[in-house]
XYZ file of C-alpha atoms in Angstrom:
225
model
C 0.000 0.000 0.000
C 1.222 3.501 -0.782
C 1.888 5.310 2.500
C 0.524 8.612 1.155
C -2.747 6.906 0.239
C -2.948 5.372 3.706
C -2.337 8.762 5.327
C -5.013 10.396 3.153
C -7.596 7.737 4.010
C -6.862 7.868 7.736
C -7.075 11.663 7.875
C -10.100 11.902 5.578
C -12.242 9.656 7.792
C -11.394 11.792 10.816
C -12.156 14.992 8.918
C -15.517 13.750 7.617
C -16.586 11.690 10.618
C -16.705 8.519 8.521
C -16.278 4.985 9.835
C -12.755 3.670 10.462
C -11.307 2.284 7.219
C -11.425 -1.458 6.635
C -8.165 -2.746 5.156
C -8.673 -4.820 2.017
C -6.105 -6.795 -0.050
C -6.296 -4.011 -2.655
C -6.795 -0.935 -0.447
C -9.507 0.380 1.886
C -13.277 0.411 2.281
C -14.818 3.337 4.155
C -18.470 3.614 5.187
C -19.591 7.233 4.882
C -23.310 6.854 5.565
C -24.812 9.395 3.155
C -27.563 8.740 0.636
C -25.381 9.684 -2.327
C -22.142 8.529 -0.725
C -22.906 5.312 1.112
C -19.344 4.036 1.111
C -16.139 4.308 -0.875
C -13.451 1.930 -2.061
C -9.966 3.471 -2.247
C -7.296 1.549 -4.101
C -3.996 1.565 -2.249
C -1.729 1.764 -5.312
C -0.709 4.817 -7.342
C 0.420 5.594 -10.868
C 2.119 2.667 -12.656
C 1.308 0.306 -9.769
C -2.432 0.563 -10.536
C -3.508 -2.653 -12.293
C -6.479 -3.014 -14.620
C -7.396 -6.438 -13.236
C -7.585 -5.089 -9.690
C -9.754 -2.118 -10.659
C -12.116 -4.350 -12.612
C -12.389 -6.825 -9.735
C -13.242 -4.137 -7.188
C -15.683 -2.370 -9.520
C -17.433 -5.607 -10.507
C -18.043 -6.353 -6.834
C -20.105 -3.164 -6.366
C -23.857 -3.737 -6.659
C -25.414 -0.841 -4.718
C -25.953 2.706 -5.950
C -24.110 5.454 -4.116
C -20.821 3.589 -3.748
C -17.733 5.497 -4.864
C -14.441 4.225 -6.233
C -11.193 6.189 -5.877
C -8.318 5.171 -8.158
C -4.980 6.952 -8.411
C -4.695 7.022 -12.199
C -6.034 9.137 -15.082
C -9.816 9.085 -15.721
C -9.151 8.307 -19.386
C -7.321 5.170 -18.252
C -9.695 4.063 -15.499
C -12.990 4.778 -17.290
C -12.767 1.980 -19.861
C -12.035 -0.517 -17.064
C -15.405 0.074 -15.409
C -18.586 -1.684 -16.387
C -22.160 -0.503 -16.868
C -23.659 1.779 -14.269
C -20.517 3.732 -13.436
C -20.286 7.523 -13.718
C -16.703 8.782 -13.986
C -15.806 12.365 -13.122
C -14.056 13.634 -16.276
C -11.983 16.084 -14.225
C -9.122 14.443 -12.354
C -8.282 15.164 -8.760
C -4.769 15.198 -7.362
C -3.226 13.417 -4.409
C -0.728 15.940 -3.041
C 1.730 16.166 -0.161
C 4.110 18.648 1.447
C 6.577 18.842 4.341
C 4.504 20.978 6.699
C 7.520 22.864 8.030
C 8.051 24.209 4.494
C 4.392 25.176 4.078
C 4.094 26.909 7.437
C 5.706 30.343 7.660
C 6.044 32.494 10.760
C 3.049 34.728 11.363
C 3.540 38.441 11.071
C 2.435 40.614 13.998
C -0.777 42.550 14.270
C -3.605 41.858 11.845
C -1.430 39.820 9.485
C -1.354 36.037 9.449
C 1.554 34.453 7.591
C 2.021 37.424 5.334
C -1.646 37.686 4.321
C -3.613 40.620 5.633
C -6.932 40.101 7.420
C -8.899 43.117 6.138
C -10.627 45.445 8.542
C -14.037 44.138 9.503
C -13.237 40.508 8.687
C -13.003 37.938 11.480
C -10.653 34.941 11.509
C -11.501 32.128 13.918
C -9.806 28.779 14.532
C -11.131 25.969 16.712
C -10.616 22.230 17.225
C -13.147 19.522 17.982
C -13.068 15.749 17.552
C -9.517 15.771 16.244
C -10.302 18.290 13.489
C -9.080 21.892 13.398
C -11.279 24.299 11.452
C -10.694 27.815 10.196
C -13.411 30.326 9.312
C -12.876 33.737 7.778
C -16.111 35.689 8.177
C -16.913 38.776 6.097
C -17.990 42.084 7.682
C -21.665 41.242 7.093
C -21.271 37.933 8.913
C -21.306 35.718 5.828
C -18.448 33.299 5.161
C -15.521 34.424 3.030
C -13.270 31.360 3.269
C -13.036 28.167 5.280
C -11.154 24.878 5.615
C -10.199 22.116 8.000
C -7.308 19.784 8.806
C -7.172 16.424 10.564
C -3.795 15.491 12.104
C -3.297 11.744 12.632
C 0.143 11.445 14.157
C 2.932 12.571 11.849
C 0.573 13.298 8.947
C -2.348 15.715 8.619
C -5.023 15.803 5.925
C -6.223 19.170 4.630
C -9.864 19.077 3.573
C -12.739 21.190 2.231
C -10.814 24.366 1.428
C -13.311 26.843 0.011
C -13.456 30.544 -0.794
C -16.752 32.293 -1.449
C -17.117 33.508 -5.032
C -17.529 37.076 -3.719
C -14.144 36.963 -1.976
C -11.829 35.183 -4.400
C -8.445 36.396 -5.645
C -7.671 38.187 -2.386
C -5.334 35.602 -0.858
C -7.912 34.193 1.553
C -7.326 30.604 0.457
C -3.643 31.057 1.200
C -4.479 32.527 4.619
C -6.681 29.536 5.488
C -4.094 27.008 4.269
C -1.231 28.527 6.213
C -3.305 28.894 9.356
C -4.279 25.232 9.145
C -0.743 23.995 8.490
C 0.586 25.950 11.456
C -2.070 24.363 13.664
C -1.089 20.887 12.454
C 2.615 21.539 13.046
C 1.786 22.655 16.591
C 0.141 19.244 17.086
C 3.229 17.378 15.914
C 2.359 16.687 12.275
C 5.263 16.590 9.839
C 3.682 15.840 6.456
C 0.547 17.299 4.895
C -1.662 15.314 2.512
C -4.744 16.288 0.515
C -6.957 15.320 -2.383
C -7.167 18.468 -4.500
C -9.346 19.652 -7.376
C -8.030 21.161 -10.615
C -9.083 24.617 -9.327
C -7.255 24.132 -6.036
C -4.062 22.691 -7.482
C -2.511 26.074 -8.344
C -3.060 27.368 -4.797
C -1.537 24.281 -3.234
C 1.461 24.247 -5.563
C 2.123 27.907 -4.774
C 2.462 26.837 -1.133
C 4.966 24.094 -1.917
C 2.662 21.099 -2.314
C 3.542 18.527 -4.975
C 1.379 16.102 -6.939
C 1.936 12.469 -5.967
C -0.696 10.958 -8.258
C -3.757 11.759 -10.354
C -7.049 10.789 -8.711
C -10.061 9.382 -10.554
C -13.443 9.491 -8.813
C -16.211 7.181 -10.013
C -19.712 6.599 -8.633
C -21.899 3.562 -9.134
C -25.401 4.650 -10.139
C -26.860 1.183 -10.586
C -27.654 2.004 -14.184
C -30.479 4.353 -13.148
């Protein structure tokens, strides 16, 4: 099993409150418990180690709608391996990692956090509960401007659900949230950061020193409906 995949799975279940992962010969099964995301199968191999026969075997064993499959290879490669009833996200995700000490810079004094200004009237709050640290940047009117969370699990920490409101983009708020989260994880003893990023988020993460470990394909079984 790829250790980065294992770290991502372990941190993701803490972040989302999912069931503890069940180790399979080919990877992990995680019960999520949502109508459109009942459970997910995550293959433990990446890149060239991903085998067609393994993907087909896991996919063919899925019979219920709402089960997801996560494979660390290109969608154009994985798609043809799946049978009827599978929807494949045409946009790839990215499994990424970073040494957290490199991604966490010293905070500047006053109203600046890690070199990014918190504008007058905005409110930045950080809190931890259930092993997850969350960051909220609230706008002057009380609405959310940016948010995110991180789940440290020993030496690794998984960054999750980084979002910036459309009204507040291109102002460095995503960077502020990321650096605040990484500093919190370092303070808890984490050494390596891991995340599953979207194409839109990749540029932000790479600007903070994160590197792509593998492409991520997401597929959902619809049952042919």
